Amino acid sequence: MAAMLSGKKILLGITGSIAAYKSLQILRDLKSMGADVQVVTTAAARRFVPPLTLQVFSGRPVFTDLFDPHEEVIHLTLADEADLILIAPATAHFIAKMATGLADDLLGNLLLAASAPILIAPAMDIGMWNHPSVTENVALLQKRGVQIIEPEVGPLASGKEGKGRLANEKTIVEKVVSLLASESKLAGEVVLVTAGPTQEPIDPVRFISNRSSGKMGYALARVAREWGARVILISGPTSLPTPPGVERIDVRTAEEMKKEVEARYSEATLVLMAAAVGDYRPEAVSSQKIKKGNAARSIRLQETEDILAGLRSRKGKKVIVGFAAETEALLENARKKLSGKGLDLIVANDVTQEGAGFDVDTNIAQLIDSKGRIVPLPKMLKEDLARYILNEAVGIKKGVS
Ligand code: CTP
Protein backbone atom coordinates (compact mmCIF):
# COMPACT_ATOMS: atom_id res chain seq x y z
CA MET A 1 0.00 0.00 0.00
CA ALA A 2 2.74 2.38 1.06
CA ALA A 3 4.27 3.17 -2.31
CA MET A 4 1.20 2.56 -4.43
CA LEU A 5 1.19 6.12 -5.66
CA SER A 6 4.91 6.65 -5.84
CA GLY A 7 5.94 8.86 -8.74
CA LYS A 8 2.35 10.08 -9.20
CA LYS A 9 1.66 13.80 -9.19
CA ILE A 10 -1.73 14.70 -7.80
CA LEU A 11 -3.14 18.18 -7.77
CA LEU A 12 -5.52 18.53 -4.83
CA GLY A 13 -7.96 21.39 -5.28
CA ILE A 14 -9.81 22.47 -2.14
CA THR A 15 -12.88 24.70 -2.32
CA GLY A 16 -14.77 26.53 0.41
CA SER A 17 -16.97 23.99 2.17
CA ILE A 18 -17.10 23.11 5.86
CA ALA A 19 -15.92 19.65 4.73
CA ALA A 20 -12.61 21.22 3.68
CA TYR A 21 -11.03 20.06 6.97
CA LYS A 22 -11.40 16.48 5.67
CA SER A 23 -9.05 17.30 2.82
CA LEU A 24 -6.24 17.24 5.38
CA GLN A 25 -6.79 13.52 5.92
CA ILE A 26 -7.04 12.93 2.17
CA LEU A 27 -3.78 14.82 1.69
CA ARG A 28 -2.04 12.78 4.41
CA ASP A 29 -3.30 9.47 2.97
CA LEU A 30 -2.19 10.35 -0.57
CA LYS A 31 1.22 11.41 0.74
CA SER A 32 1.59 8.25 2.80
CA MET A 33 1.06 6.24 -0.40
CA GLY A 34 3.98 7.99 -2.02
CA ALA A 35 2.14 10.59 -4.11
CA ASP A 36 3.55 14.01 -4.74
CA VAL A 37 0.63 16.30 -3.84
CA GLN A 38 0.34 19.92 -4.92
CA VAL A 39 -2.42 21.79 -3.13
CA VAL A 40 -4.34 24.64 -4.77
CA THR A 41 -7.15 26.26 -2.80
CA THR A 42 -9.84 28.76 -3.65
CA ALA A 43 -9.89 31.93 -1.54
CA ALA A 44 -12.92 30.64 0.38
CA ALA A 45 -11.17 27.36 1.24
CA ARG A 46 -8.46 29.30 3.11
CA ARG A 47 -11.09 30.32 5.62
CA PHE A 48 -11.70 26.66 6.49
CA VAL A 49 -8.17 25.22 6.33
CA PRO A 50 -5.07 27.29 7.05
CA PRO A 51 -2.58 27.24 4.13
CA LEU A 52 0.25 26.70 6.58
CA THR A 53 -1.20 23.34 7.68
CA LEU A 54 -1.63 22.28 4.05
CA GLN A 55 1.91 23.40 3.28
CA VAL A 56 3.36 21.38 6.15
CA PHE A 57 1.38 18.25 5.20
CA SER A 58 2.12 18.49 1.48
CA GLY A 59 5.71 19.67 1.84
CA ARG A 60 5.07 22.23 -0.90
CA PRO A 61 3.87 25.80 -1.13
CA VAL A 62 0.11 26.12 -1.42
CA PHE A 63 -1.18 28.24 -4.30
CA THR A 64 -4.41 30.23 -4.54
CA ASP A 65 -3.54 33.28 -6.54
CA LEU A 66 -3.31 33.37 -10.32
CA PHE A 67 -0.92 36.28 -10.02
CA ASP A 68 1.65 34.60 -7.82
CA PRO A 69 4.76 36.78 -7.89
CA HIS A 70 7.13 33.77 -8.03
CA GLU A 71 5.74 32.10 -11.15
CA GLU A 72 4.70 33.63 -14.43
CA VAL A 73 2.31 31.06 -15.88
CA ILE A 74 1.65 29.04 -12.78
CA HIS A 75 -1.74 27.73 -13.95
CA LEU A 76 -0.13 26.15 -17.01
CA THR A 77 2.77 24.66 -15.08
CA LEU A 78 0.46 23.11 -12.48
CA ALA A 79 -1.96 21.85 -15.15
CA ASP A 80 0.84 20.19 -17.14
CA GLU A 81 2.50 18.54 -14.17
CA ALA A 82 -0.57 16.77 -12.77
CA ASP A 83 -1.26 13.07 -13.46
CA LEU A 84 -4.64 13.54 -11.83
CA ILE A 85 -6.66 16.43 -10.45
CA LEU A 86 -8.82 15.83 -7.39
CA ILE A 87 -11.23 18.53 -6.21
CA ALA A 88 -12.30 17.62 -2.68
CA PRO A 89 -14.52 19.06 -1.44
CA ALA A 90 -16.20 20.61 -4.48
CA THR A 91 -18.85 23.20 -3.58
CA ALA A 92 -22.01 23.89 -5.58
CA HIS A 93 -20.45 27.22 -6.58
CA PHE A 94 -17.25 25.64 -7.80
CA ILE A 95 -19.15 22.95 -9.73
CA ALA A 96 -21.12 25.72 -11.47
CA LYS A 97 -17.86 27.50 -12.27
CA MET A 98 -16.43 24.34 -13.80
CA ALA A 99 -19.58 23.74 -15.81
CA THR A 100 -19.45 27.19 -17.35
CA GLY A 101 -15.67 27.24 -17.72
CA LEU A 102 -15.21 30.33 -15.55
CA ALA A 103 -11.58 31.15 -14.91
CA ASP A 104 -11.52 33.90 -12.30
CA ASP A 105 -8.97 32.23 -10.02
CA LEU A 106 -6.03 29.86 -10.21
CA LEU A 107 -8.02 26.62 -9.80
CA GLY A 108 -10.58 27.66 -12.45
CA ASN A 109 -7.79 28.52 -14.89
CA LEU A 110 -5.72 25.42 -14.45
CA LEU A 111 -8.76 23.17 -14.90
CA LEU A 112 -9.26 24.68 -18.35
CA ALA A 113 -5.63 24.10 -19.24
CA ALA A 114 -5.37 20.55 -17.87
CA SER A 115 -5.60 17.32 -19.84
CA ALA A 116 -5.21 15.01 -16.81
CA PRO A 117 -8.26 13.08 -15.54
CA ILE A 118 -10.40 15.15 -13.16
CA LEU A 119 -12.16 13.71 -10.15
CA ILE A 120 -14.50 15.77 -8.00
CA ALA A 121 -16.03 14.99 -4.62
CA PRO A 122 -19.01 17.32 -4.07
CA ALA A 123 -20.09 18.38 -0.57
CA MET A 124 -23.07 20.59 0.21
CA ASP A 125 -26.39 20.70 1.98
CA ILE A 126 -29.14 18.35 0.78
CA GLY A 127 -31.30 21.11 -0.70
CA MET A 128 -28.38 22.41 -2.73
CA TRP A 129 -27.39 18.93 -3.93
CA ASN A 130 -30.96 18.33 -5.10
CA HIS A 131 -31.28 21.70 -6.85
CA PRO A 132 -31.82 21.27 -10.61
CA SER A 133 -28.92 23.58 -11.46
CA VAL A 134 -26.50 21.43 -9.44
CA THR A 135 -27.97 18.26 -10.98
CA GLU A 136 -27.55 19.68 -14.48
CA ASN A 137 -24.04 21.01 -13.83
CA VAL A 138 -22.92 17.65 -12.45
CA ALA A 139 -24.45 15.85 -15.47
CA LEU A 140 -22.68 18.25 -17.84
CA LEU A 141 -19.32 17.68 -16.15
CA GLN A 142 -19.85 13.92 -16.30
CA LYS A 143 -20.60 14.17 -19.99
CA ARG A 144 -17.26 15.92 -20.45
CA GLY A 145 -15.48 13.07 -18.71
CA VAL A 146 -15.14 14.51 -15.20
CA GLN A 147 -15.58 11.73 -12.67
CA ILE A 148 -17.83 12.34 -9.70
CA ILE A 149 -17.53 10.73 -6.28
CA GLU A 150 -21.12 11.05 -5.11
CA PRO A 151 -21.72 12.62 -1.70
CA GLU A 152 -22.95 10.37 1.08
CA VAL A 153 -26.17 10.32 3.08
CA GLY A 154 -25.83 11.32 6.73
CA PRO A 155 -25.92 14.22 9.18
CA LEU A 156 -25.10 17.56 7.53
CA ALA A 157 -23.53 20.70 8.97
CA SER A 158 -26.95 22.40 8.85
CA GLY A 159 -28.31 19.86 11.34
CA LYS A 160 -30.38 18.20 8.61
CA GLU A 161 -30.00 14.59 7.52
CA GLY A 162 -29.63 13.54 3.90
CA LYS A 163 -27.38 13.35 0.87
CA GLY A 164 -24.65 15.93 0.68
CA ARG A 165 -21.84 14.84 3.02
CA LEU A 166 -18.43 14.60 1.41
CA ALA A 167 -17.75 10.96 0.54
CA ASN A 168 -15.67 9.12 3.08
CA GLU A 169 -11.95 10.04 2.83
CA LYS A 170 -11.08 6.38 2.27
CA THR A 171 -13.54 6.08 -0.63
CA ILE A 172 -12.02 9.16 -2.24
CA VAL A 173 -8.45 7.90 -1.87
CA GLU A 174 -9.42 4.44 -3.22
CA LYS A 175 -10.97 6.09 -6.28
CA VAL A 176 -7.76 8.04 -6.88
CA VAL A 177 -5.72 4.83 -6.62
CA SER A 178 -7.98 2.92 -9.03
CA LEU A 179 -8.00 5.77 -11.55
CA LEU A 180 -4.23 6.10 -11.52
CA ALA A 181 -3.80 2.32 -11.71
CA SER A 182 -5.90 2.12 -14.88
CA GLU A 183 -4.18 5.20 -16.24
CA SER A 184 -1.45 3.12 -17.84
CA LYS A 185 -3.55 0.09 -18.82
CA LEU A 186 -3.31 1.02 -22.50
CA ALA A 187 0.16 2.57 -22.43
CA GLY A 188 1.96 1.91 -25.71
CA GLU A 189 -1.27 0.98 -27.53
CA VAL A 190 -2.69 2.85 -30.49
CA VAL A 191 -6.47 2.83 -30.38
CA LEU A 192 -8.52 3.55 -33.50
CA VAL A 193 -12.15 4.45 -32.79
CA THR A 194 -14.94 5.16 -35.27
CA ALA A 195 -17.91 7.10 -33.97
CA GLY A 196 -21.16 8.77 -34.92
CA PRO A 197 -23.41 8.42 -37.92
CA THR A 198 -22.50 8.80 -41.58
CA GLN A 199 -24.42 11.04 -44.00
CA GLU A 200 -25.08 9.98 -47.58
CA PRO A 201 -26.04 12.98 -49.74
CA ILE A 202 -29.17 12.97 -51.91
CA ASP A 203 -28.68 16.51 -53.22
CA PRO A 204 -26.79 19.59 -51.94
CA VAL A 205 -29.19 20.07 -49.00
CA ARG A 206 -30.44 16.59 -48.13
CA PHE A 207 -28.93 13.38 -46.93
CA ILE A 208 -29.73 9.93 -45.54
CA SER A 209 -28.39 9.35 -42.04
CA ASN A 210 -29.27 7.65 -38.75
CA ARG A 211 -29.87 8.56 -35.12
CA SER A 212 -26.38 7.83 -33.80
CA SER A 213 -25.09 10.66 -31.58
CA GLY A 214 -21.49 9.47 -31.39
CA LYS A 215 -21.59 9.38 -27.58
CA MET A 216 -20.45 5.76 -27.26
CA GLY A 217 -17.48 6.19 -29.59
CA TYR A 218 -16.43 9.46 -27.96
CA ALA A 219 -16.63 7.84 -24.50
CA LEU A 220 -14.36 5.02 -25.75
CA ALA A 221 -11.89 7.53 -27.18
CA ARG A 222 -11.83 9.54 -23.95
CA VAL A 223 -11.32 6.54 -21.67
CA ALA A 224 -8.70 4.96 -23.97
CA ARG A 225 -6.76 8.24 -23.82
CA GLU A 226 -7.11 8.39 -20.05
CA TRP A 227 -5.68 4.87 -19.90
CA GLY A 228 -2.57 5.99 -21.72
CA ALA A 229 -3.24 5.04 -25.35
CA ARG A 230 -2.58 7.19 -28.41
CA VAL A 231 -6.09 7.60 -29.81
CA ILE A 232 -7.25 8.24 -33.37
CA LEU A 233 -10.95 9.08 -33.55
CA ILE A 234 -12.58 8.92 -36.96
CA SER A 235 -15.88 10.65 -36.54
CA GLY A 236 -19.01 11.16 -38.57
CA PRO A 237 -20.89 14.45 -38.05
CA THR A 238 -21.65 15.02 -34.33
CA SER A 239 -21.89 18.02 -32.05
CA LEU A 240 -19.59 16.50 -29.42
CA PRO A 241 -16.34 18.14 -28.26
CA THR A 242 -13.09 16.31 -29.08
CA PRO A 243 -11.85 14.50 -25.94
CA PRO A 244 -8.58 16.05 -24.68
CA GLY A 245 -5.44 14.58 -26.22
CA VAL A 246 -7.32 12.67 -28.95
CA GLU A 247 -6.54 13.04 -32.67
CA ARG A 248 -9.87 13.52 -34.43
CA ILE A 249 -10.51 13.09 -38.14
CA ASP A 250 -13.90 14.26 -39.41
CA VAL A 251 -15.67 12.42 -42.20
CA ARG A 252 -19.13 12.55 -43.66
CA THR A 253 -19.94 9.54 -45.82
CA ALA A 254 -19.36 5.80 -45.37
CA GLU A 255 -16.86 5.94 -48.20
CA GLU A 256 -14.87 8.75 -46.54
CA MET A 257 -14.90 6.83 -43.26
CA LYS A 258 -13.65 3.70 -45.03
CA LYS A 259 -10.82 5.64 -46.68
CA GLU A 260 -9.65 7.17 -43.37
CA VAL A 261 -9.96 3.90 -41.44
CA GLU A 262 -7.93 2.07 -44.08
CA ALA A 263 -5.28 4.81 -44.11
CA ARG A 264 -4.78 4.72 -40.33
CA TYR A 265 -5.48 1.03 -39.70
CA SER A 266 -1.87 -0.18 -39.83
CA GLU A 267 -0.90 2.10 -36.90
CA ALA A 268 -3.60 0.68 -34.64
CA THR A 269 -3.21 -2.13 -32.13
CA LEU A 270 -6.81 -1.95 -30.95
CA VAL A 271 -9.76 -1.06 -33.19
CA LEU A 272 -13.20 -0.10 -31.87
CA MET A 273 -15.85 0.36 -34.53
CA ALA A 274 -18.62 2.21 -32.74
CA ALA A 275 -19.80 4.20 -35.77
CA ALA A 276 -23.28 3.57 -37.17
CA VAL A 277 -22.15 3.37 -40.76
CA GLY A 278 -24.89 3.86 -43.33
CA ASP A 279 -25.58 0.65 -45.24
CA TYR A 280 -27.09 2.42 -48.27
CA ARG A 281 -26.35 5.51 -50.31
CA PRO A 282 -28.27 7.08 -53.23
CA GLU A 283 -27.01 5.69 -56.49
CA ALA A 284 -26.82 9.20 -57.97
CA VAL A 285 -26.43 12.50 -56.12
CA SER A 286 -28.37 15.36 -57.70
CA SER A 287 -26.10 18.35 -58.30
CA GLN A 288 -29.06 20.72 -57.80
CA LYS A 289 -31.62 20.85 -55.03
CA ILE A 290 -34.45 18.49 -55.96
CA LYS A 291 -37.64 20.55 -56.40
CA LYS A 292 -41.08 19.55 -55.17
CA GLY A 293 -43.93 18.58 -57.47
CA ASN A 294 -42.84 15.07 -58.29
CA ALA A 295 -44.47 12.87 -55.67
CA ALA A 296 -43.79 9.70 -57.59
CA ARG A 297 -40.05 10.35 -57.58
CA SER A 298 -37.98 7.54 -56.07
CA ILE A 299 -34.37 7.40 -54.98
CA ARG A 300 -32.47 4.33 -56.05
CA LEU A 301 -30.05 3.10 -53.42
CA GLN A 302 -26.89 1.07 -53.56
CA GLU A 303 -25.09 -0.67 -50.70
CA THR A 304 -22.03 0.91 -49.11
CA GLU A 305 -19.03 -1.27 -48.44
CA ASP A 306 -18.69 -2.88 -45.02
CA ILE A 307 -15.62 -1.21 -43.52
CA LEU A 308 -15.18 -3.71 -40.73
CA ALA A 309 -15.51 -6.81 -42.88
CA GLY A 310 -12.93 -5.36 -45.28
CA LEU A 311 -10.29 -5.18 -42.52
CA ARG A 312 -10.41 -8.89 -41.84
CA SER A 313 -7.52 -9.90 -44.06
CA ARG A 314 -5.22 -7.33 -42.38
CA LYS A 315 -6.07 -8.29 -38.80
CA GLY A 316 -2.75 -9.68 -37.55
CA LYS A 317 -2.47 -9.28 -33.78
CA LYS A 318 -4.88 -6.38 -33.63
CA VAL A 319 -7.86 -6.70 -31.32
CA ILE A 320 -11.02 -5.71 -33.16
CA VAL A 321 -14.24 -4.77 -31.42
CA GLY A 322 -17.50 -4.28 -33.32
CA PHE A 323 -20.94 -3.10 -32.30
CA ALA A 324 -24.35 -4.53 -33.08
CA ALA A 325 -27.32 -2.26 -32.62
CA GLU A 326 -30.36 -4.47 -33.05
CA THR A 327 -34.12 -4.24 -32.74
CA GLU A 328 -34.78 -8.03 -32.72
CA ALA A 329 -33.00 -11.37 -32.18
CA LEU A 330 -30.17 -9.52 -30.40
CA LEU A 331 -27.80 -12.34 -29.54
CA GLU A 332 -28.35 -14.28 -32.74
CA ASN A 333 -27.70 -11.23 -34.94
CA ALA A 334 -24.74 -10.13 -32.85
CA ARG A 335 -23.11 -13.58 -33.00
CA LYS A 336 -23.50 -13.61 -36.78
CA LYS A 337 -21.72 -10.23 -37.02
CA LEU A 338 -19.00 -11.39 -34.61
CA SER A 339 -18.07 -14.40 -36.73
CA GLY A 340 -18.96 -12.92 -40.13
CA LYS A 341 -16.71 -9.89 -39.59
CA GLY A 342 -13.96 -11.84 -37.79
CA LEU A 343 -14.17 -9.85 -34.55
CA ASP A 344 -12.64 -10.51 -31.14
CA LEU A 345 -15.52 -8.90 -29.29
CA ILE A 346 -18.93 -7.52 -30.13
CA VAL A 347 -20.98 -5.09 -28.07
CA ALA A 348 -24.61 -6.02 -28.60
CA ASN A 349 -27.40 -3.72 -27.63
CA ASP A 350 -31.12 -3.73 -28.20
CA VAL A 351 -31.84 -0.14 -29.21
CA THR A 352 -35.55 -0.49 -28.52
CA GLN A 353 -34.90 -0.78 -24.75
CA GLU A 354 -35.42 2.31 -22.59
CA GLY A 355 -32.01 3.79 -21.68
CA ALA A 356 -30.16 2.02 -24.50
CA GLY A 357 -29.11 3.02 -27.97
CA PHE A 358 -29.14 6.36 -29.69
CA ASP A 359 -28.76 9.82 -28.24
CA VAL A 360 -29.01 8.85 -24.58
CA ASP A 361 -26.15 8.95 -22.08
CA THR A 362 -26.71 5.36 -20.95
CA ASN A 363 -26.62 1.98 -22.62
CA ILE A 364 -27.57 -1.60 -21.83
CA ALA A 365 -25.19 -4.00 -23.53
CA GLN A 366 -24.00 -7.57 -23.66
CA LEU A 367 -20.40 -8.27 -24.57
CA ILE A 368 -19.78 -11.42 -26.60
CA ASP A 369 -16.28 -12.68 -27.31
CA SER A 370 -15.05 -15.02 -30.05
CA LYS A 371 -15.18 -17.99 -27.67
CA GLY A 372 -18.90 -17.39 -27.21
CA ARG A 373 -18.60 -16.02 -23.66
CA ILE A 374 -21.38 -13.53 -22.90
CA VAL A 375 -21.10 -10.74 -20.32
CA PRO A 376 -24.54 -9.18 -19.75
CA LEU A 377 -24.24 -5.69 -18.29
CA PRO A 378 -26.85 -3.58 -16.50
CA LYS A 379 -27.89 -0.11 -17.64
CA MET A 380 -24.95 2.23 -17.13
CA LEU A 381 -23.41 5.46 -18.39
CA LYS A 382 -21.73 5.09 -21.79
CA GLU A 383 -18.54 6.26 -20.09
CA ASP A 384 -18.70 3.29 -17.68
CA LEU A 385 -19.58 0.90 -20.49
CA ALA A 386 -16.50 2.19 -22.32
CA ARG A 387 -14.41 1.08 -19.32
CA TYR A 388 -15.95 -2.42 -19.39
CA ILE A 389 -15.35 -2.75 -23.13
CA LEU A 390 -11.75 -1.54 -22.89
CA ASN A 391 -11.11 -3.83 -19.93
CA GLU A 392 -12.30 -6.83 -21.95
CA ALA A 393 -10.22 -5.69 -24.92
CA VAL A 394 -7.12 -5.39 -22.70
CA GLY A 395 -7.75 -8.97 -21.50
CA ILE A 396 -8.04 -10.25 -25.08
CA LYS A 397 -4.92 -8.30 -26.08
CA LYS A 398 -2.92 -10.03 -23.34
CA GLY A 399 -4.08 -13.37 -24.75
CA VAL A 400 -3.03 -12.68 -28.34
CA SER A 401 0.30 -10.96 -27.86
N1 CTP B 1 -19.94 -1.48 -39.99
C1 CTP B 1 -18.96 -1.12 -40.87
N2 CTP B 1 -19.27 -0.76 -42.15
C2 CTP B 1 -20.54 -0.77 -42.58
C3 CTP B 1 -21.57 -1.16 -41.69
C4 CTP B 1 -21.23 -1.52 -40.40
O1 CTP B 1 -17.79 -1.11 -40.48
N3 CTP B 1 -20.80 -0.40 -43.83
C5 CTP B 1 -19.56 -1.87 -38.61
C6 CTP B 1 -20.18 -1.00 -37.53
O2 CTP B 1 -19.31 0.05 -37.16
C7 CTP B 1 -20.37 -1.99 -36.38
C8 CTP B 1 -20.61 -3.31 -37.07
O3 CTP B 1 -20.08 -3.16 -38.39
O4 CTP B 1 -19.23 -2.12 -35.58
C9 CTP B 1 -22.03 -3.72 -37.15
O5 CTP B 1 -22.81 -2.68 -37.68
P1 CTP B 1 -24.37 -2.83 -37.90
O6 CTP B 1 -24.90 -1.63 -38.61
O7 CTP B 1 -25.03 -3.26 -36.62
O8 CTP B 1 -24.40 -4.09 -38.83
P2 CTP B 1 -24.48 -4.33 -40.34
O9 CTP B 1 -23.36 -5.26 -40.68
O10 CTP B 1 -24.57 -3.06 -41.12
O11 CTP B 1 -25.83 -5.16 -40.45
P3 CTP B 1 -27.36 -4.68 -40.41
O12 CTP B 1 -27.36 -3.18 -40.54
O13 CTP B 1 -27.94 -5.38 -41.57
O14 CTP B 1 -27.89 -5.14 -39.09
PDB file of N, CA and C and ligand atoms in Angstrom, residues 194 254 273-279 304-309 321-326 337 341 343 346, ligand 1:
ATOM      1  N   THR A 194     -14.020   4.459 -34.370  1.00  0.00           N
ATOM      2  CA  THR A 194     -14.941   5.161 -35.269  1.00  0.00           C
ATOM      3  C   THR A 194     -16.175   5.515 -34.450  1.00  0.00           C
ATOM      4  N   ALA A 254     -19.941   7.116 -45.671  1.00  0.00           N
ATOM      5  CA  ALA A 254     -19.362   5.799 -45.367  1.00  0.00           C
ATOM      6  C   ALA A 254     -18.063   5.613 -46.148  1.00  0.00           C
ATOM      7  N   MET A 273     -15.005  -0.199 -33.470  1.00  0.00           N
ATOM      8  CA  MET A 273     -15.849   0.357 -34.534  1.00  0.00           C
ATOM      9  C   MET A 273     -17.243   0.672 -33.987  1.00  0.00           C
ATOM     10  N   ALA A 274     -17.352   1.842 -33.361  1.00  0.00           N
ATOM     11  CA  ALA A 274     -18.623   2.207 -32.740  1.00  0.00           C
ATOM     12  C   ALA A 274     -19.515   3.011 -33.680  1.00  0.00           C
ATOM     13  N   ALA A 275     -19.000   3.380 -34.849  1.00  0.00           N
ATOM     14  CA  ALA A 275     -19.803   4.202 -35.765  1.00  0.00           C
ATOM     15  C   ALA A 275     -21.002   3.431 -36.298  1.00  0.00           C
ATOM     16  N   ALA A 276     -22.104   4.148 -36.500  1.00  0.00           N
ATOM     17  CA  ALA A 276     -23.277   3.573 -37.167  1.00  0.00           C
ATOM     18  C   ALA A 276     -23.142   3.941 -38.640  1.00  0.00           C
ATOM     19  N   VAL A 277     -22.450   3.081 -39.354  1.00  0.00           N
ATOM     20  CA  VAL A 277     -22.149   3.369 -40.763  1.00  0.00           C
ATOM     21  C   VAL A 277     -23.392   3.103 -41.607  1.00  0.00           C
ATOM     22  N   GLY A 278     -23.732   4.052 -42.471  1.00  0.00           N
ATOM     23  CA  GLY A 278     -24.894   3.862 -43.334  1.00  0.00           C
ATOM     24  C   GLY A 278     -24.691   2.669 -44.249  1.00  0.00           C
ATOM     25  N   ASP A 279     -25.713   1.831 -44.376  1.00  0.00           N
ATOM     26  CA  ASP A 279     -25.584   0.647 -45.240  1.00  0.00           C
ATOM     27  C   ASP A 279     -25.939   0.959 -46.689  1.00  0.00           C
ATOM     28  N   THR A 304     -23.398   0.431 -49.371  1.00  0.00           N
ATOM     29  CA  THR A 304     -22.034   0.913 -49.110  1.00  0.00           C
ATOM     30  C   THR A 304     -21.181  -0.315 -48.788  1.00  0.00           C
ATOM     31  N   GLU A 305     -19.888  -0.131 -48.788  1.00  0.00           N
ATOM     32  CA  GLU A 305     -19.034  -1.275 -48.443  1.00  0.00           C
ATOM     33  C   GLU A 305     -18.952  -1.423 -46.933  1.00  0.00           C
ATOM     34  N   ASP A 306     -18.842  -2.653 -46.457  1.00  0.00           N
ATOM     35  CA  ASP A 306     -18.691  -2.881 -45.021  1.00  0.00           C
ATOM     36  C   ASP A 306     -17.229  -2.645 -44.632  1.00  0.00           C
ATOM     37  N   ILE A 307     -17.001  -1.590 -43.867  1.00  0.00           N
ATOM     38  CA  ILE A 307     -15.617  -1.209 -43.518  1.00  0.00           C
ATOM     39  C   ILE A 307     -14.954  -2.308 -42.691  1.00  0.00           C
ATOM     40  N   LEU A 308     -15.709  -2.738 -41.680  1.00  0.00           N
ATOM     41  CA  LEU A 308     -15.175  -3.711 -40.725  1.00  0.00           C
ATOM     42  C   LEU A 308     -14.830  -5.030 -41.413  1.00  0.00           C
ATOM     43  N   ALA A 309     -15.746  -5.524 -42.216  1.00  0.00           N
ATOM     44  CA  ALA A 309     -15.508  -6.809 -42.879  1.00  0.00           C
ATOM     45  C   ALA A 309     -14.281  -6.724 -43.786  1.00  0.00           C
ATOM     46  N   VAL A 321     -12.962  -4.762 -32.124  1.00  0.00           N
ATOM     47  CA  VAL A 321     -14.243  -4.766 -31.421  1.00  0.00           C
ATOM     48  C   VAL A 321     -15.295  -4.118 -32.323  1.00  0.00           C
ATOM     49  N   GLY A 322     -16.401  -4.829 -32.522  1.00  0.00           N
ATOM     50  CA  GLY A 322     -17.496  -4.282 -33.316  1.00  0.00           C
ATOM     51  C   GLY A 322     -18.723  -4.051 -32.451  1.00  0.00           C
ATOM     52  N   PHE A 323     -19.698  -3.410 -33.020  1.00  0.00           N
ATOM     53  CA  PHE A 323     -20.940  -3.103 -32.302  1.00  0.00           C
ATOM     54  C   PHE A 323     -22.108  -3.647 -33.101  1.00  0.00           C
ATOM     55  N   ALA A 324     -23.138  -4.079 -32.391  1.00  0.00           N
ATOM     56  CA  ALA A 324     -24.346  -4.530 -33.077  1.00  0.00           C
ATOM     57  C   ALA A 324     -25.533  -3.860 -32.408  1.00  0.00           C
ATOM     58  N   ALA A 325     -26.124  -2.921 -33.131  1.00  0.00           N
ATOM     59  CA  ALA A 325     -27.318  -2.263 -32.616  1.00  0.00           C
ATOM     60  C   ALA A 325     -28.496  -2.962 -33.277  1.00  0.00           C
ATOM     61  N   GLU A 326     -29.304  -3.638 -32.484  1.00  0.00           N
ATOM     62  CA  GLU A 326     -30.365  -4.471 -33.052  1.00  0.00           C
ATOM     63  C   GLU A 326     -31.732  -4.070 -32.499  1.00  0.00           C
ATOM     64  N   LYS A 337     -22.645 -11.326 -36.669  1.00  0.00           N
ATOM     65  CA  LYS A 337     -21.724 -10.234 -37.021  1.00  0.00           C
ATOM     66  C   LYS A 337     -20.326 -10.522 -36.467  1.00  0.00           C
ATOM     67  N   LYS A 341     -17.667 -10.984 -39.392  1.00  0.00           N
ATOM     68  CA  LYS A 341     -16.710  -9.888 -39.592  1.00  0.00           C
ATOM     69  C   LYS A 341     -15.354 -10.198 -38.946  1.00  0.00           C
ATOM     70  N   LEU A 343     -14.473 -10.733 -35.680  1.00  0.00           N
ATOM     71  CA  LEU A 343     -14.173  -9.848 -34.550  1.00  0.00           C
ATOM     72  C   LEU A 343     -13.703 -10.629 -33.324  1.00  0.00           C
ATOM     73  N   ILE A 346     -17.862  -8.368 -29.596  1.00  0.00           N
ATOM     74  CA  ILE A 346     -18.931  -7.524 -30.135  1.00  0.00           C
ATOM     75  C   ILE A 346     -19.766  -6.989 -28.973  1.00  0.00           C
TER      76      ILE A 346
HETATM   77  N1  CTP B   1     -19.944  -1.481 -39.985  1.00  0.00           N
HETATM   78  C1  CTP B   1     -18.959  -1.124 -40.867  1.00  0.00           C
HETATM   79  N2  CTP B   1     -19.265  -0.756 -42.154  1.00  0.00           N
HETATM   80  C2  CTP B   1     -20.545  -0.771 -42.577  1.00  0.00           C
HETATM   81  C3  CTP B   1     -21.569  -1.164 -41.688  1.00  0.00           C
HETATM   82  C4  CTP B   1     -21.233  -1.516 -40.405  1.00  0.00           C
HETATM   83  O1  CTP B   1     -17.790  -1.114 -40.480  1.00  0.00           O
HETATM   84  N3  CTP B   1     -20.803  -0.404 -43.826  1.00  0.00           N
HETATM   85  C5  CTP B   1     -19.563  -1.866 -38.609  1.00  0.00           C
HETATM   86  C6  CTP B   1     -20.183  -0.999 -37.527  1.00  0.00           C
HETATM   87  O2  CTP B   1     -19.308   0.049 -37.164  1.00  0.00           O
HETATM   88  C7  CTP B   1     -20.366  -1.988 -36.379  1.00  0.00           C
HETATM   89  C8  CTP B   1     -20.608  -3.308 -37.072  1.00  0.00           C
HETATM   90  O3  CTP B   1     -20.080  -3.160 -38.393  1.00  0.00           O
HETATM   91  O4  CTP B   1     -19.228  -2.120 -35.580  1.00  0.00           O
HETATM   92  C9  CTP B   1     -22.033  -3.724 -37.154  1.00  0.00           C
HETATM   93  O5  CTP B   1     -22.812  -2.677 -37.682  1.00  0.00           O
HETATM   94  P1  CTP B   1     -24.372  -2.831 -37.895  1.00  0.00           P
HETATM   95  O6  CTP B   1     -24.896  -1.632 -38.606  1.00  0.00           O
HETATM   96  O7  CTP B   1     -25.025  -3.262 -36.616  1.00  0.00           O
HETATM   97  O8  CTP B   1     -24.404  -4.093 -38.831  1.00  0.00           O
HETATM   98  P2  CTP B   1     -24.476  -4.326 -40.339  1.00  0.00           P
HETATM   99  O9  CTP B   1     -23.360  -5.262 -40.684  1.00  0.00           O
HETATM  100  O10 CTP B   1     -24.567  -3.060 -41.117  1.00  0.00           O
HETATM  101  O11 CTP B   1     -25.830  -5.163 -40.447  1.00  0.00           O
HETATM  102  P3  CTP B   1     -27.357  -4.683 -40.411  1.00  0.00           P
HETATM  103  O12 CTP B   1     -27.360  -3.177 -40.545  1.00  0.00           O
HETATM  104  O13 CTP B   1     -27.939  -5.376 -41.566  1.00  0.00           O
HETATM  105  O14 CTP B   1     -27.887  -5.136 -39.086  1.00  0.00           O
END
